[in-house]
Amino acid sequence: MYRYDEFDASLVKDRVDQFRDQVALRISGEITEDEFKPLRLMNGLYLQLHAYMLRVAIPYGTFDSRQMRMLAHIADKYDKGYGHFTTRQNIQYNWPKLDEVPDILRDLATVEMHAIQTSGNCIRNVTSDQYAGAAKDEIEDPRPWCEMIRQWSSFHPEFSFLPRKFKIAVTGAAHDRAAIQVHDIGATLTHNDNGETGFTIYVGGGLGRTPMLGKKIRDFVPRAELLAYLEAVMRVYNMHGRRDNLYKARIKILVHEIGAEEMIRLVDAEYEDIQKNGALGLPEEEIARILNYFAPPAFEPLDETDTSYAEKLNGDLAFANWAKTNIAEHKAPGYAIVNLSLKPIGDIPGDISAEQMYAVADLAERYSFDEIRATHEQNLTLPHVKQSDLYELWQKLTDQGLATPNIGLASDIIACPGLDYCNLANARSIPLAQEISNRFADLDRQHNVGPLKIKISGCINACGHHHVGHIGILGVDRKGKEYYQISLGGSADENTSVGKILGPSFDEHSITDAVETVVNTYLGLREDGETFLAAVGRVGLEPFKEALYGTD
Amino acid sequence: MAGKSNKTLPPQVLTANQLFDGDVVYWREDGTWAQDLPDAFIFEAGAGIEAALVRAEADVEASKILDPYMFAVSIDEGIIHPSSVRETIRAKGPTVRLDLGKQAA
Ligand code: SF4
């Protein structure tokens, strides 16, 4: 796995020391909140409803047991014994004290972690496929490229004061698990006809107030030119992006206003310019150096299917149910990708206790080449587990409450922190997720319903990705009361789409019934083997509207 | 309507977050800050709000508190009820973790 080189380490340390001074000045009153706020945001520190919140980056969602133990240590020592995994492959702590934050950042730095680029108008923490380096359908591991982007964008003077925050996602597989079309830039690793590696580039995707899908602006950028090309996109954005209106400042608005054609023309012109100056071509040695960090672990040569695993599947129904949803196919024969659900029935999506974090660290070390992934669906992944270890691992996960067999099912709900914590929220997200999860607790029922992604945001900022939920739920405020608006048909995979709003919103007492009505309506009209998403695509919103609001 | 009373205004409470830990605080009659809503001063019919906000602003400048503002409440048998879900949650803590925040104390 990638380790900071010395340059990085000293930069991070300087940043922590600097922030310690800034916090001291703030507490003594020598600087005002107006002066301090941008500084704390640059270090991932927000003010929420009840306390400060610290957001810690997990670059492209990859971390190891040492880092997980540090996250647990921080939860125990400085916070209230838990953390919350977000849809940005970050972890948030909800109760840090201002004067202790520099100590937290110092502790994080000892395991090469930090809170830089988790906030502010910069290029944020690059996200990726949680199955990177493991997925059977993968062309190549996207993470080396995430890392190169991270190094290029960290502290890049030209890109520290962009018109708005900027999010990049990279994937290396045919099936998109990184939602690249709802990012400012999405890059898909691909091979051209000559078998060379490069990237297809999408720009201008995003959720929030004005959801938009990214437009493809280049079929193939050779891998050595990736940063040069991204630099061209960033320059166009920096020059033409709107700074006069917060709501129009994202690159998606620029692309929408000038059109994809014009965007391509501007980017191509910049790109040519950059190429003329010969800058930013990645030398092959540098590519090789970074690729080397992500060399696959030493997989044992194994049979495609382990016989003991197959026997256990036949012999233990609870295990088989778990394996059915929580395991994905691995590229190495005899291995599997294991998903740890952070969505126990009726519990808080994404929350994890310090004790569980320690347990996951131990299990990753023992069973998964010391690798852990955070997913944008608020779960965790152990990417490289031997099939012959699955049964034992499942038992240990069960003991920790981390083996709920619901990945991709109705109770695997994404929910942002919402009004229970968030200062910007209109309505609560978590209690609604809990209620829906309880409503669909029965596993047979969940299996009958099939793949269903329910995503809940407490306000239009869309941290819960409601626009791309098969069922999306948005919290709205009506005179200080919580209401919820349902949309259907959103999706964030390789066929990304934005959901359509069904109709008038529901209050907190009727929203779960409404969701259940939607699901039951689907069950009544689906054709053989048709998923929820496919059914909505076929019949549209009408039957659902009728079921919810009647025919008038 | 500066300083004047306004019968149509609901009762209000002045709140802020403490600089040190972000904890929610409420304005007391003596100009200090209370941790708990029952200890808050109730501004009836808009009276005294402007003067209190001026003093709160001084506490912002003294780096004690952040973002002071008023919110509407109703009073039922002497108990203060915030008019919005948001302020109810601020007064107690997360509704999904009753062991955390003010409600846990
Ligand atoms: S979607 Fe809104 S309520 Fe939810 S975490 Fe984001 S800003 Fe807060």
XYZ file of C-alpha atoms and ligand atoms in Angstrom:
665
model
C 0.000 0.000 0.000
C 1.103 3.563 -0.562
C 3.154 5.129 2.223
C 3.827 8.822 2.346
C 7.287 9.638 1.246
C 9.240 12.055 3.409
C 8.138 15.090 1.503
C 4.508 14.343 2.240
C 5.165 13.500 5.872
C 6.897 16.789 6.592
C 4.177 18.747 4.806
C 1.513 17.099 6.923
C 3.514 17.675 10.099
C 4.002 21.355 9.264
C 0.317 21.649 8.691
C -0.476 20.133 12.101
C 1.998 22.457 13.866
C 0.554 25.413 12.040
C -2.975 24.454 13.016
C -1.928 24.037 16.651
C -0.767 27.652 16.651
C -3.946 28.783 14.938
C -6.149 26.999 17.487
C -4.170 28.563 20.343
C -4.637 32.005 18.818
C -8.345 31.368 18.398
C -8.849 30.160 21.974
C -6.948 33.131 23.371
C -9.087 35.421 21.233
C -6.231 36.768 19.158
C -7.957 35.782 15.926
C -11.665 36.047 15.179
C -13.977 33.304 13.987
C -14.087 34.939 10.566
C -10.331 34.546 10.367
C -10.295 31.090 11.912
C -13.162 29.427 10.075
C -11.390 28.949 6.724
C -8.366 27.608 8.606
C -10.347 25.040 10.549
C -12.271 24.005 7.440
C -8.956 23.461 5.659
C -8.211 20.983 8.429
C -11.530 19.178 8.165
C -13.103 20.760 11.252
C -16.763 21.785 10.994
C -19.208 23.156 13.565
C -22.321 20.997 13.803
C -25.488 21.250 15.895
C -24.096 19.968 19.201
C -20.345 20.116 18.784
C -17.481 20.304 16.320
C -17.103 17.544 13.753
C -13.779 16.341 12.388
C -13.694 14.690 8.980
C -10.729 12.442 8.321
C -9.754 11.457 4.793
C -9.275 7.862 3.756
C -7.731 8.411 0.330
C -9.595 6.304 -2.247
C -11.071 4.371 0.661
C -8.018 2.171 1.216
C -6.476 1.733 4.656
C -4.823 -0.876 6.861
C -5.063 -2.284 10.385
C -2.563 0.184 11.796
C -4.655 3.058 10.538
C -7.917 1.455 11.664
C -6.475 1.031 15.161
C -5.567 4.697 15.176
C -9.126 5.602 14.156
C -10.366 3.470 17.059
C -7.885 5.068 19.437
C -9.116 8.533 18.440
C -12.748 7.511 18.921
C -11.920 6.259 22.403
C -9.539 8.915 23.585
C -10.919 12.138 22.098
C -14.464 11.332 21.053
C -17.387 9.280 22.342
C -16.252 5.828 21.387
C -17.493 5.725 17.802
C -17.035 7.094 14.313
C -19.273 7.513 11.288
C -18.323 6.404 7.772
C -19.681 8.728 5.101
C -20.530 8.465 1.416
C -17.219 10.179 0.629
C -15.119 7.313 1.940
C -14.278 9.487 4.949
C -14.782 8.955 8.655
C -16.319 11.635 10.862
C -16.023 12.197 14.578
C -18.953 14.061 16.070
C -17.674 15.356 19.399
C -14.065 16.591 19.311
C -13.060 19.510 21.533
C -11.380 22.399 19.757
C -8.201 22.360 21.834
C -7.733 18.617 21.300
C -8.051 18.668 17.527
C -4.338 19.411 16.961
C -3.525 16.338 19.093
C -5.908 14.237 17.025
C -4.264 15.448 13.827
C -0.833 14.738 15.286
C -1.881 11.185 16.169
C -3.366 10.671 12.712
C -0.156 11.868 11.081
C 1.756 9.046 12.791
C -0.160 6.638 10.541
C -0.053 8.859 7.456
C -3.602 10.094 7.832
C -4.948 13.614 7.915
C -7.994 15.783 7.414
C -6.600 17.823 4.550
C -8.763 18.183 1.431
C -11.889 17.073 3.237
C -13.373 20.554 3.009
C -13.011 23.899 1.279
C -12.903 24.872 -2.382
C -10.097 22.552 -3.346
C -9.775 19.188 -5.072
C -11.212 16.865 -2.453
C -10.244 13.404 -1.380
C -10.258 11.288 -4.587
C -12.724 8.402 -4.414
C -12.632 5.031 -6.101
C -14.064 1.551 -6.409
C -14.034 -0.213 -3.035
C -13.180 -3.432 -4.867
C -10.100 -1.894 -6.522
C -7.298 -4.378 -6.973
C -9.638 -7.268 -6.209
C -12.696 -7.201 -8.492
C -13.019 -9.921 -11.060
C -14.340 -7.479 -13.676
C -11.462 -5.068 -13.205
C -9.278 -3.993 -16.118
C -6.558 -2.518 -13.909
C -6.323 -1.229 -10.343
C -7.412 2.444 -10.422
C -5.758 3.374 -7.120
C -2.262 4.185 -8.411
C -3.947 6.835 -10.543
C -5.942 8.109 -7.600
C -2.663 8.419 -5.760
C -1.010 10.302 -8.619
C -3.989 12.649 -8.714
C -3.777 13.072 -4.950
C -0.108 14.000 -5.095
C -0.645 16.377 -7.986
C -3.648 18.102 -6.429
C -2.520 18.257 -2.782
C -1.445 21.763 -1.996
C -1.446 22.652 -5.707
C -1.251 26.451 -5.488
C -3.342 26.971 -8.597
C -6.146 24.787 -7.283
C -6.436 25.755 -3.611
C -8.990 28.477 -4.304
C -11.289 27.055 -6.912
C -14.756 28.544 -7.491
C -16.126 25.580 -5.469
C -15.178 22.216 -4.062
C -14.098 19.696 -6.676
C -14.580 15.949 -6.566
C -12.823 13.349 -8.694
C -13.601 9.631 -8.895
C -11.626 6.977 -10.749
C -12.690 3.456 -11.534
C -10.947 0.596 -13.280
C -13.778 -1.851 -13.865
C -16.621 -2.258 -16.331
C -19.201 -2.122 -13.543
C -19.038 1.325 -11.993
C -18.991 1.123 -8.206
C -17.579 4.626 -7.755
C -20.477 6.638 -9.215
C -18.101 8.452 -11.550
C -20.850 10.213 -13.512
C -21.942 12.209 -10.494
C -18.494 13.654 -9.868
C -16.958 16.875 -11.169
C -14.525 14.652 -13.037
C -15.015 10.932 -13.479
C -12.291 8.822 -15.045
C -12.736 5.245 -16.228
C -9.619 3.238 -16.878
C -9.749 1.525 -20.241
C -7.572 -0.173 -22.871
C -7.476 1.051 -26.465
C -7.271 -1.201 -29.536
C -3.507 -1.489 -29.116
C -3.921 -2.668 -25.545
C -2.529 0.564 -24.102
C -3.911 1.914 -20.844
C -5.721 5.212 -20.704
C -8.820 6.909 -19.361
C -12.243 7.914 -20.582
C -13.048 11.282 -19.040
C -16.430 12.616 -17.923
C -16.915 16.129 -16.563
C -19.689 18.097 -14.987
C -21.517 15.477 -12.983
C -22.808 16.252 -9.525
C -25.724 16.007 -7.126
C -26.931 18.749 -4.790
C -29.419 21.421 -5.797
C -28.974 20.828 -9.526
C -28.212 17.157 -10.145
C -26.437 16.478 -13.444
C -24.741 13.568 -15.088
C -21.179 13.943 -16.278
C -20.632 14.392 -20.015
C -18.016 12.352 -21.794
C -15.415 14.785 -23.118
C -12.662 12.382 -24.167
C -12.711 8.720 -25.090
C -9.096 8.015 -24.446
C -6.390 9.937 -22.619
C -3.138 7.921 -22.589
C -2.162 7.177 -19.013
C 1.056 9.212 -19.097
C -1.006 12.264 -20.072
C -3.703 11.903 -17.430
C -2.482 14.699 -15.171
C -1.824 17.032 -18.098
C -5.364 16.483 -19.296
C -6.873 16.966 -15.840
C -4.816 20.120 -15.462
C -6.380 21.399 -18.686
C -9.882 20.727 -17.322
C -9.023 22.458 -14.051
C -7.660 25.517 -15.832
C -10.794 25.877 -17.907
C -12.866 25.598 -14.748
C -10.689 28.055 -12.866
C -10.958 30.557 -15.703
C -14.605 30.159 -16.641
C -16.286 28.784 -13.507
C -18.630 31.263 -11.840
C -17.499 32.798 -8.594
C -20.393 35.242 -8.281
C -23.054 32.727 -7.264
C -22.481 29.876 -4.815
C -25.191 27.796 -6.458
C -23.747 28.193 -9.927
C -20.094 27.723 -9.135
C -19.682 23.981 -9.672
C -18.206 22.802 -12.951
C -21.504 21.050 -13.772
C -23.150 24.449 -14.215
C -20.344 25.626 -16.472
C -20.624 22.517 -18.648
C -24.395 22.872 -18.697
C -24.265 26.553 -19.656
C -21.642 26.367 -22.386
C -22.474 22.821 -23.530
C -20.275 19.751 -23.834
C -19.008 20.751 -27.311
C -17.669 24.102 -26.134
C -16.223 22.483 -23.014
C -14.338 20.025 -25.202
C -13.060 22.867 -27.374
C -11.795 24.860 -24.372
C -10.200 21.857 -22.697
C -8.546 20.738 -25.945
C -7.056 24.198 -26.427
C -5.635 24.209 -22.894
C -4.433 20.653 -23.309
C -2.566 21.537 -26.477
C -0.996 24.448 -24.689
C 0.142 22.293 -21.786
C 1.488 19.656 -24.140
C 3.434 22.284 -26.090
C 5.212 23.237 -22.909
C 5.883 19.583 -22.282
C 4.707 19.856 -18.713
C 3.152 17.117 -16.621
C 3.866 14.161 -18.878
C 4.295 11.396 -16.329
C 7.689 9.731 -16.681
C 7.501 5.959 -16.955
C 9.769 5.537 -13.896
C 7.357 7.572 -11.771
C 4.389 5.565 -13.007
C 6.298 2.368 -12.252
C 7.213 3.610 -8.773
C 3.600 4.300 -7.827
C 2.256 1.161 -9.519
C 4.708 -0.747 -7.400
C 3.089 0.475 -4.190
C -0.120 -1.092 -5.332
C 1.352 -4.383 -6.474
C -1.138 -7.134 -5.668
C -0.519 -9.089 -2.474
C 1.083 -12.529 -2.739
C -2.015 -14.588 -3.489
C -1.539 -18.316 -3.049
C -2.156 -20.415 -6.132
C -5.547 -21.916 -5.327
C -8.367 -23.723 -7.085
C -11.182 -21.576 -8.458
C -13.595 -22.892 -5.817
C -12.662 -24.131 -2.388
C -14.468 -27.357 -1.496
C -14.826 -26.640 2.240
C -16.475 -23.337 1.364
C -18.901 -25.062 -0.976
C -19.766 -27.576 1.759
C -20.414 -24.873 4.335
C -22.676 -23.076 1.873
C -24.781 -26.191 1.599
C -24.724 -26.946 5.305
C -25.396 -23.619 6.991
C -28.287 -21.487 5.780
C -27.329 -18.371 7.787
C -23.844 -18.507 6.292
C -25.244 -19.082 2.806
C -27.549 -16.084 3.198
C -24.644 -13.921 4.193
C -22.474 -15.186 1.352
C -25.276 -14.573 -1.128
C -25.200 -10.794 -0.660
C -22.038 -9.882 1.231
C -19.443 -11.630 -0.916
C -18.243 -10.555 -4.346
C -16.102 -12.360 -6.888
C -12.364 -11.937 -6.647
C -9.939 -11.901 -9.548
C -7.602 -14.395 -7.872
C -8.810 -18.022 -7.893
C -9.890 -19.255 -4.460
C -10.282 -15.749 -3.027
C -13.316 -13.603 -2.286
C -14.187 -9.992 -1.533
C -16.023 -9.651 1.777
C -18.368 -6.795 2.618
C -18.937 -5.880 6.246
C -22.357 -4.357 6.687
C -22.477 -1.252 8.867
C -26.267 -1.427 8.614
C -27.507 -3.792 11.342
C -31.303 -3.920 11.247
C -32.693 -0.812 12.920
C -29.288 0.670 13.625
C -27.474 3.816 12.486
C -26.044 3.504 8.941
C -22.278 3.973 8.846
C -21.669 4.143 12.598
C -18.994 1.903 14.053
C -17.792 1.583 17.647
C -14.138 1.725 18.646
C -14.386 -1.903 19.723
C -15.636 -2.916 16.285
C -12.849 -0.900 14.657
C -10.250 -2.799 16.659
C -11.925 -6.062 15.697
C -11.947 -5.164 11.993
C -8.250 -4.263 12.228
C -7.462 -7.687 13.693
C -9.566 -9.484 11.092
C -8.005 -7.547 8.204
C -4.575 -8.489 9.459
C -5.496 -12.111 9.897
C -7.598 -12.685 6.757
C -7.156 -9.927 4.168
C -3.481 -9.088 3.665
C -3.982 -6.244 6.117
C -6.243 -4.315 3.746
C -9.532 -2.576 4.544
C -11.743 -0.470 2.316
C -14.376 2.119 3.159
C -17.233 2.122 0.657
C -19.310 5.065 -0.514
C -22.324 3.043 0.582
C -21.147 3.391 4.189
C -19.943 -0.162 4.617
C -16.485 -1.704 4.920
C -14.774 -4.248 2.712
C -12.058 -6.818 3.338
C -10.854 -7.158 -0.241
C -8.709 -10.302 -0.272
C -10.057 -13.221 1.754
C -9.374 -16.890 1.031
C -12.581 -18.800 0.404
C -11.385 -21.396 2.885
C -11.343 -18.682 5.595
C -14.800 -17.325 4.870
C -16.722 -19.442 7.342
C -14.416 -18.633 10.236
C -14.365 -14.958 9.306
C -18.164 -14.887 9.102
C -18.420 -16.322 12.623
C -16.076 -13.675 13.971
C -17.907 -10.895 12.140
C -21.178 -12.195 13.524
C -19.786 -11.900 17.057
C -19.022 -8.244 16.349
C -22.386 -7.418 14.794
C -20.708 -6.885 11.439
C -22.275 -9.722 9.466
C -25.788 -8.460 8.733
C -26.587 -10.267 5.461
C -28.058 -7.291 3.646
C -25.558 -5.769 1.195
C -27.534 -4.277 -1.704
C -30.903 -5.104 -0.131
C -33.662 -2.876 1.236
C -32.084 -2.475 4.683
C -28.650 -1.507 3.302
C -29.700 2.136 3.384
C -27.462 5.133 2.808
C -28.347 7.966 5.146
C -26.508 11.217 5.755
C -26.199 12.422 9.392
C -29.218 14.702 8.842
C -30.809 16.840 11.534
C -29.536 14.654 14.364
C -26.106 16.195 13.843
C -25.884 18.415 10.788
C -26.157 22.162 10.918
C -27.511 22.422 7.378
C -30.195 19.766 7.669
C -33.919 20.238 7.104
C -34.921 16.879 8.508
C -33.552 13.800 10.178
C -32.260 10.975 7.981
C -31.086 8.357 10.470
C -34.358 7.616 12.315
C -36.073 7.210 8.971
C -33.388 4.765 7.818
C -33.869 2.880 11.069
C -37.621 2.707 10.654
C -37.422 1.502 7.047
C -34.764 -1.027 8.027
C -37.012 -2.367 10.789
C -39.972 -2.478 8.428
C -38.020 -4.656 5.991
C -36.180 -6.622 8.659
C -37.426 -10.000 7.479
C -34.703 -11.478 5.301
C -37.033 -13.549 3.120
C -38.949 -10.415 2.354
C -35.748 -8.566 1.460
C -34.687 -11.404 -0.816
C -38.101 -11.369 -2.437
C -37.820 -7.624 -3.098
C -34.315 -8.094 -4.483
C -31.679 -5.427 -5.153
C -32.905 -2.109 -3.807
C -30.924 0.991 -3.021
C -32.663 3.409 -0.683
C -30.753 6.649 -0.158
C -31.688 9.431 2.227
C -30.445 13.033 2.438
C -31.472 15.494 5.124
C -31.250 18.443 2.740
C -30.618 19.371 -0.867
C -26.854 19.110 -0.435
C -27.476 15.434 -1.144
C -24.728 13.889 0.993
C -26.983 10.809 1.133
C -26.997 10.650 -2.708
C -30.809 10.547 -2.796
C -30.880 11.586 -6.466
C -29.279 8.309 -7.457
C -31.217 6.047 -5.098
C -33.590 3.525 -6.652
C -35.773 5.070 -3.988
C -34.413 8.478 -3.044
C -35.683 10.379 -0.032
C -35.036 14.073 0.557
C -35.760 15.837 3.835
C -37.538 19.162 3.471
C -38.548 21.720 6.073
C -42.089 22.984 6.363
C -42.421 25.570 9.116
C -39.950 23.816 11.390
C -41.463 20.369 10.762
C -39.839 17.495 8.934
C -41.206 16.331 5.588
C -39.846 13.873 3.069
C -39.980 13.831 -0.699
C -39.651 10.565 -2.610
C -37.996 10.119 -5.996
C -37.763 6.901 -7.973
C -35.492 5.424 -10.596
C -32.133 6.953 -9.728
C -29.000 4.915 -10.170
C -25.251 5.473 -9.752
C -23.695 2.637 -11.705
C -22.540 2.519 -15.334
C -26.106 3.438 -16.331
C -26.334 6.451 -14.083
C -29.643 8.263 -13.889
C -31.241 10.878 -11.665
C -34.468 9.835 -9.941
C -37.766 11.574 -10.660
C -39.825 13.151 -7.903
C -43.079 11.305 -7.250
C -45.251 14.065 -5.823
C -46.081 15.915 -2.598
C -43.949 15.093 0.420
C -44.875 12.980 3.442
C -44.531 13.792 7.116
C -42.352 11.751 9.450
C -45.248 9.509 10.461
C -46.299 8.514 6.962
C -43.031 8.332 5.010
C -42.158 4.747 5.958
C -45.654 3.595 4.946
C -45.212 5.436 1.681
C -41.906 3.649 1.005
C -43.567 0.347 1.782
C -46.421 1.178 -0.603
C -43.883 1.889 -3.336
C -42.173 -1.447 -2.746
C -45.470 -3.343 -2.640
C -46.583 -1.661 -5.841
C -43.409 -2.892 -7.496
C -43.995 -6.421 -6.214
C -47.479 -6.318 -7.722
C -46.428 -5.235 -11.191
C -42.992 -6.709 -11.764
C -42.382 -9.202 -14.501
C -40.402 -12.363 -13.998
C -36.987 -11.589 -12.560
C -37.427 -7.847 -13.042
C -35.565 -5.696 -10.510
C -37.091 -2.641 -8.871
C -34.997 -0.320 -11.012
C -35.875 -2.120 -14.239
C -39.569 -2.097 -13.345
C -39.570 1.654 -12.678
C -37.785 2.090 -16.003
C -40.498 0.094 -17.763
C -43.678 1.426 -16.146
C -42.629 4.958 -15.145
C -43.970 6.787 -12.118
C -47.724 6.535 -12.764
C -48.547 3.251 -10.988
C -46.599 4.430 -7.945
C -48.298 7.812 -7.938
C -51.640 6.143 -8.161
C -50.846 3.856 -5.244
C -49.670 6.751 -3.110
C -51.912 9.627 -4.037
C -54.917 7.987 -5.690
C -56.150 8.624 -9.207
C -57.523 12.160 -8.803
C -39.932 48.138 15.995
C -36.596 48.497 17.764
C -36.951 47.964 21.499
C -40.730 48.196 21.323
C -42.915 45.327 22.337
C -44.857 43.483 19.696
C -47.766 41.412 20.921
C -47.842 39.200 17.823
C -44.259 37.969 18.268
C -43.953 34.563 19.943
C -41.707 34.220 22.979
C -38.076 33.752 22.006
C -34.816 32.423 23.397
C -31.267 33.491 22.521
C -28.839 30.705 21.730
C -25.294 30.158 20.485
C -22.554 27.528 20.425
C -19.670 27.638 22.853
C -16.310 28.225 21.170
C -14.413 25.677 23.226
C -16.422 22.564 22.365
C -19.286 23.741 20.175
C -21.824 22.907 22.897
C -25.218 24.609 22.677
C -25.759 27.434 25.155
C -28.656 29.748 26.092
C -28.744 33.319 27.310
C -29.613 33.824 30.971
C -31.233 36.888 32.389
C -27.936 38.043 33.951
C -26.140 37.896 30.590
C -24.243 34.683 31.253
C -24.733 31.532 29.216
C -26.567 28.430 30.448
C -26.031 24.865 29.214
C -29.675 23.920 29.513
C -32.797 25.280 27.886
C -34.882 25.405 31.116
C -32.417 28.000 32.415
C -32.836 30.252 29.376
C -34.288 33.746 29.599
C -37.546 34.124 27.688
C -37.921 37.244 25.603
C -41.612 38.106 25.569
C -43.112 40.070 22.696
C -39.736 41.089 21.299
C -38.738 43.152 24.320
C -35.032 43.354 25.112
C -33.902 41.356 22.100
C -31.757 44.016 20.503
C -29.861 44.832 23.673
C -29.236 41.130 24.332
C -27.962 40.558 20.787
C -25.540 43.455 21.213
C -24.198 41.889 24.390
C -24.011 38.468 22.755
C -22.016 39.985 19.928
C -19.537 41.218 22.547
C -19.174 37.605 23.721
C -18.512 36.584 20.128
C -15.766 39.166 20.010
C -14.420 37.936 23.331
C -14.182 34.471 21.736
C -16.579 32.829 24.150
C -19.380 31.878 21.788
C -20.249 31.540 18.088
C -23.211 32.419 15.897
C -25.792 33.807 18.383
C -29.408 33.948 17.186
C -32.972 33.964 18.473
C -35.502 31.184 18.047
C -39.206 30.915 18.761
C -40.547 28.876 21.656
C -43.871 28.229 23.315
C -44.369 27.975 27.054
C -46.575 25.290 28.455
C -47.001 25.085 32.234
C -43.683 26.836 32.697
C -41.811 24.496 30.383
C -40.044 25.904 27.326
C -40.793 24.098 24.059
C -38.820 25.080 20.945
C -41.073 25.604 17.936
C -38.805 23.711 15.526
C -37.476 20.165 15.467
C -34.023 21.591 14.927
C -34.037 23.516 18.222
C -35.578 20.576 20.065
C -32.683 18.417 18.896
C -30.129 21.091 19.757
C -31.585 21.289 23.267
C -31.350 17.550 23.867
C -28.874 15.817 21.577
C -29.170 13.338 18.704
C -32.552 11.579 18.781
C -30.819 8.384 17.681
C -28.289 8.341 20.531
C -30.073 9.113 23.761
C -26.842 8.376 25.602
C -25.165 11.411 24.021
C -25.529 15.166 24.278
C -27.398 17.125 26.936
C -30.127 14.509 27.317
C -27.495 12.040 28.597
C -26.373 14.211 31.488
S -27.363 16.204 2.951
Fe -27.707 18.047 4.104
S -28.383 17.278 6.077
Fe -27.385 15.596 5.094
S -25.264 15.725 5.853
Fe -25.391 16.785 3.859
S -25.659 18.896 4.441
Fe -26.205 17.681 6.234
